[in-house]
Short mmCIF file of C-alpha atoms and ligand atoms in Angstrom, two decimals:
data_model
loop_
_atom_site.label_atom_id
_atom_site.label_comp_id
_atom_site.label_asym_id
_atom_site.label_seq_id
_atom_site.Cartn_x
_atom_site.Cartn_y
_atom_site.Cartn_z
CA MET A 1 92.06 157.94 125.52
CA TRP A 2 90.86 160.02 128.77
CA LYS A 3 94.19 162.28 129.11
CA GLY A 4 91.96 165.90 129.66
CA ARG A 5 91.18 165.72 133.29
CA PHE A 6 93.70 163.84 134.35
CA ALA A 7 96.84 165.52 135.41
CA LYS A 8 98.87 161.60 136.14
CA ALA A 9 99.52 159.06 133.78
CA THR A 10 97.85 155.65 134.78
CA ALA A 11 100.68 153.64 136.64
CA ASP A 12 102.10 150.65 135.35
CA LEU A 13 101.12 148.30 137.66
CA VAL A 14 97.65 149.85 136.51
CA GLN A 15 98.06 149.05 133.53
CA GLU A 16 99.48 145.53 134.04
CA PHE A 17 96.96 144.69 136.30
CA GLY A 18 94.01 146.37 133.91
CA GLU A 19 94.51 145.78 130.79
CA SER A 20 92.84 143.24 129.01
CA ILE A 21 94.27 142.80 125.00
CA SER A 22 96.40 139.72 126.32
CA TYR A 23 93.07 138.48 126.08
CA ASP A 24 90.67 140.17 124.08
CA TRP A 25 92.06 140.51 121.19
CA ARG A 26 90.89 137.57 119.96
CA LEU A 27 87.67 140.00 119.39
CA TYR A 28 88.82 141.64 117.24
CA LYS A 29 86.83 140.70 114.09
CA HIS A 30 83.74 141.03 115.52
CA ASP A 31 85.03 144.41 116.82
CA ILE A 32 86.07 145.45 113.25
CA SER A 33 82.42 144.31 112.50
CA GLY A 34 80.71 146.44 115.23
CA SER A 35 82.70 149.18 113.92
CA ILE A 36 82.03 149.16 110.27
CA ALA A 37 77.84 148.91 111.01
CA HIS A 38 77.96 151.74 113.50
CA ALA A 39 80.44 153.90 111.48
CA ARG A 40 77.39 153.21 108.26
CA ALA A 41 74.88 154.54 111.28
CA GLN A 42 76.43 157.48 111.50
CA LEU A 43 76.62 158.21 107.82
CA LYS A 44 72.84 157.69 107.60
CA GLU A 45 72.80 160.45 110.17
CA GLY A 46 75.10 162.89 108.61
CA ILE A 47 77.92 162.62 111.31
CA LEU A 48 80.55 160.73 108.31
CA THR A 49 80.28 162.33 105.42
CA GLU A 50 81.06 159.45 102.27
CA LYS A 51 84.95 159.90 102.14
CA GLU A 52 85.52 159.27 105.75
CA PHE A 53 82.84 156.34 105.78
CA ALA A 54 85.38 155.37 103.18
CA GLU A 55 88.30 156.03 104.74
CA ILE A 56 87.10 154.45 108.18
CA GLU A 57 85.94 150.98 106.60
CA ASP A 58 89.34 150.62 104.66
CA GLY A 59 91.18 151.68 107.15
CA LEU A 60 89.42 149.13 109.26
CA ARG A 61 89.28 146.06 106.76
CA ALA A 62 93.56 146.77 106.61
CA ILE A 63 93.89 146.75 110.41
CA GLU A 64 91.97 143.47 110.24
CA LYS A 65 94.12 141.65 107.15
CA ASP A 66 97.13 143.68 109.29
CA ILE A 67 96.25 141.26 112.68
CA ASP A 68 95.17 138.67 110.62
CA ALA A 69 98.73 138.21 109.01
CA GLY A 70 100.20 138.67 112.27
CA ASP A 71 101.70 142.04 111.71
CA PHE A 72 99.19 143.91 114.42
CA GLN A 73 101.79 145.34 116.80
CA PHE A 74 99.33 145.29 120.39
CA SER A 75 99.62 148.00 123.32
CA THR A 76 98.79 147.13 126.65
CA GLU A 77 98.47 151.15 127.28
CA LEU A 78 96.09 150.79 125.43
CA GLU A 79 94.33 148.39 127.35
CA ASP A 80 92.23 146.72 125.75
CA ILE A 81 90.99 145.57 121.92
CA HIS A 82 88.13 148.57 121.58
CA MET A 83 91.16 151.23 122.39
CA ASN A 84 93.97 149.57 120.47
CA ILE A 85 92.52 149.15 117.10
CA GLU A 86 90.61 152.64 117.73
CA SER A 87 93.66 154.51 118.03
CA GLU A 88 95.01 152.95 115.43
CA LEU A 89 92.79 153.57 112.72
CA THR A 90 92.88 157.65 113.93
CA ARG A 91 96.81 156.92 113.57
CA ARG A 92 96.59 156.03 109.78
CA ILE A 93 93.46 157.58 108.68
CA GLY A 94 93.88 160.94 111.31
CA PRO A 95 90.10 162.99 111.15
CA ALA A 96 87.70 160.38 110.25
CA GLY A 97 88.61 158.09 113.10
CA ALA A 98 88.57 160.65 115.75
CA LYS A 99 85.00 160.06 114.58
CA LEU A 100 84.48 156.54 115.22
CA HIS A 101 84.13 156.63 119.21
CA THR A 102 79.81 159.25 118.55
CA ALA A 103 77.36 157.92 120.54
CA ARG A 104 79.32 154.59 121.62
CA SER A 105 80.81 153.59 124.79
CA ARG A 106 83.17 150.42 124.96
CA ASN A 107 80.40 148.94 126.94
CA ASP A 108 77.54 148.41 124.34
CA GLN A 109 81.30 147.53 122.17
CA VAL A 110 82.26 145.69 124.90
CA ALA A 111 78.59 143.46 124.43
CA THR A 112 78.41 143.56 121.05
CA ASP A 113 81.40 141.97 120.75
CA THR A 114 80.92 139.45 122.81
CA ARG A 115 77.58 138.88 121.72
CA LEU A 116 78.78 138.01 118.04
CA TYR A 117 81.71 135.86 119.47
CA CYS A 118 79.10 134.02 121.10
CA ARG A 119 76.96 133.97 117.73
CA GLU A 120 79.83 131.74 116.37
CA GLU A 121 81.08 129.87 118.84
CA ILE A 122 77.28 128.49 119.41
CA GLU A 123 77.59 127.08 115.62
CA THR A 124 81.33 125.38 115.76
CA ILE A 125 80.11 123.99 118.37
CA THR A 126 76.49 122.39 118.41
CA GLY A 127 78.47 121.25 115.12
CA LEU A 128 81.36 118.93 117.11
CA VAL A 129 78.90 118.15 119.75
CA ARG A 130 76.82 116.75 116.54
CA GLN A 131 80.06 115.12 114.73
CA LEU A 132 80.36 113.42 118.83
CA GLN A 133 76.96 112.22 117.62
CA ILE A 134 78.07 110.70 114.56
CA SER A 135 81.20 108.49 116.18
CA LEU A 136 78.68 107.53 119.71
CA LEU A 137 76.02 106.16 116.46
CA THR A 138 78.47 104.82 114.24
CA GLN A 139 80.08 102.82 117.33
CA ALA A 140 76.09 102.30 118.20
CA GLU A 141 74.96 101.05 114.60
CA THR A 142 78.20 98.16 114.57
CA TYR A 143 77.52 96.62 118.06
CA ALA A 144 73.75 97.40 118.13
CA ASP A 145 73.40 93.76 119.28
CA ALA A 146 76.45 93.40 120.94
CA ILE A 147 74.91 92.15 124.80
CA ILE A 148 76.27 93.96 127.52
CA PRO A 149 74.73 94.21 131.38
CA GLY A 150 73.56 97.53 132.34
CA TYR A 151 74.14 98.78 135.70
CA THR A 152 72.83 100.83 138.35
CA HIS A 153 74.80 101.67 141.57
CA LEU A 154 77.62 99.81 139.57
CA GLN A 155 76.22 96.19 139.95
CA ARG A 156 74.87 94.56 137.81
CA GLY A 157 71.20 95.30 136.87
CA GLN A 158 69.75 93.83 132.97
CA PRO A 159 70.72 93.41 129.89
CA VAL A 160 71.35 96.09 127.30
CA THR A 161 73.49 96.12 124.36
CA VAL A 162 76.57 98.60 123.47
CA GLY A 163 74.09 100.10 120.91
CA HIS A 164 71.65 101.22 123.49
CA HIS A 165 74.13 102.28 125.85
CA LEU A 166 75.84 104.39 123.60
CA LEU A 167 73.10 106.07 122.09
CA ALA A 168 71.84 107.38 125.54
CA TYR A 169 74.94 109.20 125.41
CA VAL A 170 73.76 110.32 121.86
CA GLU A 171 70.54 111.52 123.37
CA MET A 172 72.14 113.80 126.16
CA LEU A 173 74.34 115.86 123.69
CA SER A 174 71.29 116.34 121.55
CA ARG A 175 69.85 117.78 124.50
CA ASP A 176 73.19 119.95 125.07
CA THR A 177 72.33 120.93 121.78
CA GLU A 178 69.04 122.23 121.62
CA ARG A 179 70.11 124.67 125.26
CA LEU A 180 73.06 126.12 123.06
CA LEU A 181 70.36 126.93 120.12
CA ASP A 182 67.39 127.77 123.12
CA ALA A 183 70.53 130.54 123.76
CA LYS A 184 71.32 131.60 120.83
CA LYS A 185 67.90 133.39 120.69
CA ARG A 186 69.35 135.55 124.31
CA VAL A 187 72.49 136.10 122.54
CA ASN A 188 71.46 137.60 118.85
CA VAL A 189 70.36 140.83 120.36
CA CYS A 190 72.35 143.93 119.45
CA PRO A 191 73.17 146.19 122.72
CA LEU A 192 74.95 148.89 120.70
CA GLY A 193 73.12 151.97 120.99
CA SER A 194 72.98 151.55 124.54
CA GLY A 195 76.15 153.58 124.82
CA ALA A 196 77.80 153.82 128.15
CA LEU A 197 74.63 153.28 129.89
CA ALA A 198 71.67 156.07 128.47
CA GLY A 199 71.95 155.80 125.29
CA SER A 200 72.92 159.02 123.54
CA THR A 201 71.16 162.16 122.46
CA ILE A 202 72.73 161.13 119.31
CA ASN A 203 70.23 159.09 117.66
CA LEU A 204 71.85 156.34 115.46
CA ASP A 205 69.76 153.47 113.32
CA ARG A 206 69.53 150.81 115.90
CA HIS A 207 67.17 148.33 113.61
CA GLN A 208 70.21 149.25 110.74
CA ILE A 209 72.85 147.88 112.46
CA ALA A 210 71.18 145.33 114.25
CA LYS A 211 70.25 143.69 110.60
CA GLU A 212 73.78 144.60 109.61
CA LEU A 213 75.26 142.95 112.06
CA GLY A 214 72.92 139.77 111.90
CA PHE A 215 71.33 140.37 115.06
CA GLU A 216 67.32 139.22 115.21
CA ARG A 217 66.22 141.95 117.85
CA VAL A 218 67.89 145.25 119.50
CA THR A 219 67.72 145.37 123.71
CA THR A 220 65.52 147.08 125.08
CA ASN A 221 66.42 148.84 127.84
CA SER A 222 70.35 150.35 128.24
CA MET A 223 71.08 149.80 131.54
CA ASP A 224 70.31 146.02 131.47
CA ALA A 225 71.77 146.30 127.86
CA ILE A 226 75.72 146.82 128.88
CA SER A 227 75.56 145.58 132.06
CA ASP A 228 73.85 141.75 131.78
CA ARG A 229 75.90 138.84 131.34
CA ASP A 230 73.03 136.36 131.42
CA TYR A 231 74.04 134.89 128.17
CA ILE A 232 77.34 134.67 129.17
CA LEU A 233 76.14 132.81 132.71
CA GLU A 234 73.77 130.38 130.78
CA LEU A 235 76.39 129.47 127.40
CA LEU A 236 78.64 128.22 130.40
CA PHE A 237 76.15 126.33 132.27
CA ASP A 238 75.42 124.75 128.70
CA PHE A 239 79.43 124.27 128.28
CA ALA A 240 79.67 122.59 131.91
CA LEU A 241 76.88 120.32 131.34
CA ILE A 242 78.57 119.23 128.01
CA GLY A 243 80.95 118.79 130.66
CA THR A 244 79.65 116.00 132.48
CA HIS A 245 78.06 114.21 129.78
CA LEU A 246 81.84 113.77 128.04
CA SER A 247 82.64 113.23 132.34
CA ARG A 248 80.79 110.60 132.67
CA LEU A 249 80.64 109.57 129.07
CA SER A 250 83.89 108.97 129.83
CA GLU A 251 84.00 107.13 133.90
CA ASP A 252 82.27 104.33 131.27
CA LEU A 253 84.50 104.07 128.98
CA ILE A 254 88.06 104.42 131.46
CA LEU A 255 85.90 100.93 132.96
CA TRP A 256 84.92 99.36 130.23
CA CYS A 257 88.69 99.48 128.78
CA SER A 258 90.18 98.10 132.77
CA SER A 259 91.00 94.46 132.76
CA GLU A 260 88.19 93.94 135.75
CA PHE A 261 85.17 94.68 133.40
CA GLY A 262 87.53 94.19 129.19
CA PHE A 263 84.27 95.65 126.86
CA ALA A 264 86.33 97.73 125.34
CA THR A 265 90.08 99.18 123.75
CA LEU A 266 91.04 102.55 122.35
CA SER A 267 93.40 102.61 119.98
CA ASP A 268 96.91 103.27 120.18
CA SER A 269 97.03 106.32 119.18
CA HIS A 270 94.31 107.91 121.65
CA THR A 271 96.16 106.19 124.58
CA THR A 272 99.20 106.76 125.95
CA GLY A 273 101.95 104.46 128.17
CA SER A 274 103.90 104.60 131.44
CA SER A 275 107.79 105.88 131.47
CA LEU A 276 107.84 102.81 134.22
CA MET A 277 105.40 100.00 133.86
CA PRO A 278 106.18 98.51 129.91
CA GLN A 279 102.65 96.94 129.67
CA LYS A 280 100.72 99.88 131.17
CA LYS A 281 98.11 101.36 128.18
CA ASN A 282 96.31 104.79 129.56
CA PRO A 283 92.83 106.06 128.68
CA ASP A 284 94.55 109.12 129.60
CA VAL A 285 91.94 110.87 126.91
CA CYS A 286 88.91 109.79 129.02
CA GLU A 287 90.90 111.05 132.31
CA ILE A 288 92.08 114.57 130.85
CA THR A 289 88.51 114.92 129.70
CA ARG A 290 87.12 114.15 132.89
CA GLY A 291 89.73 115.86 135.41
CA LYS A 292 88.43 119.28 132.40
CA THR A 293 85.45 119.02 133.46
CA GLY A 294 86.70 120.96 136.86
CA ARG A 295 87.18 123.48 134.80
CA LEU A 296 83.99 123.89 132.97
CA TYR A 297 82.11 124.75 136.04
CA GLY A 298 84.98 126.15 137.92
CA ASN A 299 84.24 128.91 134.75
CA LEU A 300 80.97 129.26 135.12
CA VAL A 301 80.79 129.48 139.05
CA SER A 302 84.01 132.53 138.85
CA LEU A 303 81.83 134.68 136.25
CA LEU A 304 78.14 134.23 138.93
CA THR A 305 80.51 135.15 141.87
CA ALA A 306 81.70 138.30 140.40
CA ALA A 307 78.70 139.01 139.30
CA LYS A 308 76.60 138.64 142.34
CA GLY A 309 76.86 142.18 144.06
CA LEU A 310 77.82 144.27 141.53
CA PRO A 311 75.81 147.38 140.84
CA LEU A 312 73.85 148.74 137.85
CA THR A 313 74.55 149.18 135.28
CA TYR A 314 78.82 148.58 134.00
CA ASN A 315 81.28 147.49 136.18
CA ARG A 316 84.95 146.27 135.69
CA ASP A 317 84.60 143.66 137.70
CA LEU A 318 83.29 142.42 134.18
CA GLN A 319 86.03 142.04 132.43
CA GLU A 320 86.72 139.25 134.77
CA ASP A 321 83.99 137.54 131.62
CA LYS A 322 85.79 136.67 129.16
CA GLU A 323 88.49 134.96 130.84
CA PRO A 324 86.35 132.07 131.54
CA LEU A 325 84.48 132.13 128.30
CA PHE A 326 87.38 131.84 126.27
CA ASP A 327 88.91 128.57 128.63
CA SER A 328 85.51 127.24 128.74
CA ILE A 329 85.16 127.19 124.84
CA ASP A 330 88.80 126.40 123.94
CA THR A 331 88.60 123.37 126.30
CA LEU A 332 85.60 122.50 125.22
CA LYS A 333 86.23 122.53 120.93
CA LEU A 334 89.13 120.29 122.01
CA ALA A 335 87.88 117.67 124.45
CA LEU A 336 84.90 117.12 121.94
CA LYS A 337 87.76 116.74 118.87
CA VAL A 338 89.21 114.56 120.22
CA ASN A 339 86.71 112.27 121.67
CA ALA A 340 85.08 111.89 118.44
CA GLU A 341 88.48 110.89 116.84
CA MET A 342 88.73 107.72 119.97
CA ILE A 343 85.22 106.80 119.82
CA ALA A 344 85.05 106.74 116.36
CA GLU A 345 88.75 104.68 116.62
CA MET A 346 87.29 102.07 119.98
CA THR A 347 86.17 98.62 119.78
CA VAL A 348 84.28 96.55 121.79
CA ASN A 349 84.91 92.93 122.37
CA THR A 350 81.64 91.54 122.27
CA GLU A 351 82.60 88.07 123.57
CA THR A 352 83.93 89.42 126.64
CA CYS A 353 80.19 91.92 126.74
CA LEU A 354 78.35 88.46 126.35
CA LYS A 355 80.08 86.38 128.99
CA ALA A 356 79.26 89.78 131.46
CA ALA A 357 75.91 89.07 130.41
CA SER A 358 75.52 85.92 130.22
CA ASP A 359 74.95 85.94 134.79
CA PRO A 360 71.55 84.56 135.05
CA MET A 361 70.57 87.04 137.82
CA LEU A 362 70.99 89.53 135.34
CA LEU A 363 67.10 88.20 134.37
CA ALA A 364 66.18 88.47 138.11
CA THR A 365 63.28 90.85 137.45
CA ASP A 366 62.56 89.07 134.63
CA LEU A 367 61.51 86.20 136.34
CA ALA A 368 59.84 87.75 138.75
CA ASP A 369 58.01 89.60 135.48
CA TYR A 370 57.14 86.33 134.73
CA LEU A 371 55.59 84.74 138.05
CA VAL A 372 53.47 88.41 137.47
CA LYS A 373 52.25 86.61 134.32
CA ASN A 374 50.95 84.21 135.63
CA SER A 375 48.77 85.78 138.03
CA VAL A 376 51.28 86.31 141.22
CA PRO A 377 51.45 89.84 142.81
CA PHE A 378 54.01 92.09 142.49
CA ARG A 379 55.89 92.39 145.49
CA GLN A 380 55.12 88.43 145.75
CA ALA A 381 57.08 87.55 142.71
CA HIS A 382 59.98 90.03 144.19
CA ASP A 383 59.65 87.78 147.42
CA LEU A 384 59.94 84.07 145.21
CA VAL A 385 63.11 85.45 143.02
CA GLY A 386 64.82 87.07 146.31
CA GLN A 387 64.14 83.52 148.05
CA ALA A 388 66.09 81.49 144.50
CA VAL A 389 69.04 84.17 144.11
CA ALA A 390 69.57 83.35 147.62
CA LEU A 391 69.45 79.76 147.32
CA SER A 392 71.36 79.96 144.54
CA ILE A 393 74.20 81.88 146.47
CA GLN A 394 73.61 79.33 149.37
CA GLU A 395 74.29 76.63 147.43
CA LYS A 396 76.72 77.78 145.01
CA THR A 397 74.30 77.20 141.92
CA PRO A 398 73.09 79.52 139.20
CA LEU A 399 70.15 81.41 138.94
CA ASP A 400 69.36 79.29 136.10
CA GLN A 401 70.11 75.67 136.89
CA LEU A 402 68.19 75.75 140.60
CA ASP A 403 64.96 73.39 140.80
CA LEU A 404 62.44 75.73 141.24
CA SER A 405 59.51 74.15 141.80
CA LYS A 406 60.74 73.45 144.78
CA ILE A 407 60.73 77.27 146.09
CA SER A 408 57.24 77.49 144.79
CA GLU A 409 54.49 75.56 142.14
CA HIS A 410 53.97 79.21 140.48
CA TYR A 411 57.23 78.53 138.56
CA GLY A 412 56.27 75.91 135.78
CA ALA A 413 58.23 74.24 133.22
CA ASP A 414 58.46 77.06 131.65
CA ALA A 415 59.85 79.52 133.97
CA LYS A 416 63.86 78.04 132.54
CA ASP A 417 62.70 79.98 129.19
CA VAL A 418 63.27 83.48 130.80
CA PHE A 419 67.10 82.59 131.37
CA SER A 420 67.82 83.68 127.47
CA LEU A 421 69.06 87.36 126.52
CA GLN A 422 67.40 87.22 123.39
CA THR A 423 64.29 86.31 124.70
CA ALA A 424 65.16 88.57 127.56
CA LEU A 425 65.61 91.71 125.38
CA ALA A 426 62.62 90.85 122.50
CA ALA A 427 59.89 90.91 125.18
CA ARG A 428 60.60 94.74 126.36
CA THR A 429 58.94 95.99 123.04
CA ASN A 430 57.84 99.38 124.28
CA PRO A 431 59.14 102.57 123.50
CA GLY A 432 62.99 103.24 124.83
CA ALA A 433 63.51 99.56 125.88
CA PRO A 434 66.33 98.04 124.50
CA ASN A 435 64.85 95.56 122.65
CA ILE A 436 66.92 95.05 119.56
CA GLU A 437 64.74 96.60 116.65
CA ASN A 438 63.81 99.94 118.56
CA ILE A 439 67.60 99.94 118.81
CA LYS A 440 67.56 99.43 115.28
CA SER A 441 64.88 102.78 114.39
CA GLU A 442 66.49 104.32 116.79
CA ILE A 443 69.86 104.29 114.89
CA GLN A 444 67.57 105.20 111.79
CA ARG A 445 65.99 107.94 113.55
CA TRP A 446 69.31 109.03 114.74
CA LYS A 447 70.96 108.75 111.33
CA ASP A 448 68.12 110.64 109.60
CA GLN A 449 68.63 113.51 111.97
CA LEU A 450 72.20 113.88 112.22
CA LEU A 451 73.76 112.65 108.58
N1 LIG B 501 87.73 146.11 128.56
C1 LIG B 501 86.37 146.04 128.81
C2 LIG B 501 85.39 145.28 129.54
O1 LIG B 501 86.15 143.74 129.18
C3 LIG B 501 85.27 146.87 127.75
C4 LIG B 501 84.72 147.75 128.43
C5 LIG B 501 85.56 149.00 129.91
N2 LIG B 501 84.52 150.13 130.30
C6 LIG B 501 84.88 150.82 130.99
N3 LIG B 501 84.04 151.64 131.65
N4 LIG B 501 85.75 150.71 131.48
O2 LIG B 501 84.87 144.68 129.67
#
């Protein structure tokens, strides 16, 4: 493509080191749509005749079909997807093909392709996030009132329900979707026409190109347009954060499935055995999800680092954007799919959950609230209940079986009524609290939104 000024061919090792076709071939459809829109603008400008435009369009569509069918020979010498397609087009149709790169550079071309690709993947990934939310929601509905301990510091805190716990993840994932849809506004901008860095003296209709490609607007600074990778970085962050959420969910499920907790059971088809210990049933999907979150973080940090010291505008370092992007997208899509399927088939062992939640210590805070309602200042109430807790531990007597009136006259005969899980949940009527009615209305709200 650039033989004019060179006396020697590119060294084999340089080709091997610099090629991107082994991974950027997956941009072929976006590259072809971009080229057709570009050619149509050339037609309007009088650079191509109707006949030449038709040859280019048909030629590109034929190449697309061949790539679809796996019948296309990619060449490393041609470095990347852009040159592979352009060169094959010219080989097939001759002179018209040689006009296609007028008023275009691979710099605005690759930015256009990647933006189209990201836009498409945002659709796919938000769809998969939604599927996972639906799995969580369905289980939340089944176990809306299955009481479990809620934890802080992994120490039992206060009672909640499985439904409430699972809906917390539905919330996180909905913020993830919002973030992706917001990022889409910055992805969906057309850089084509920015050329290598300073536009072109041949002015094609950028708005027409943007419209044909479904972009919302055109970029407004040619130098920024071809060196900007913020939209990829932003997505890599959004993917990393989805990874964080999946990883936390995984950790909860790993604990829930342990013999020590025993709250949940994953289906045989979503667990693995041990080659040695016959009794084992391991939550590998959860562990792999947790582990793969490391790659999602790594991909973000890798591109942040590659981009940080670059002078304007395009530098070849930017080619390092694609592998992290593709890897995060592939990793995340599979993780979302397998988790949605696994959660849909999980069962919750409601009796074990209830047993764990029936520890009266979980209602120590409610006992303090009881004293507050009897006009005891909260700090004093906290202290009085603390004394009761200490006594319970010392005398090995459950909190709800102590004679509380011995500790303080503020404890009336009705103090023991506090020790009902149903009462405890029913009393929490404020928005966001695990009152069963609240949980059910949240489930309905999510159903209306997701189904
Ligand atoms: N394969 C290149 C990339 O992904 C395309 C742009 C190359 N531009 C250049 N001036 N060498 O970044």
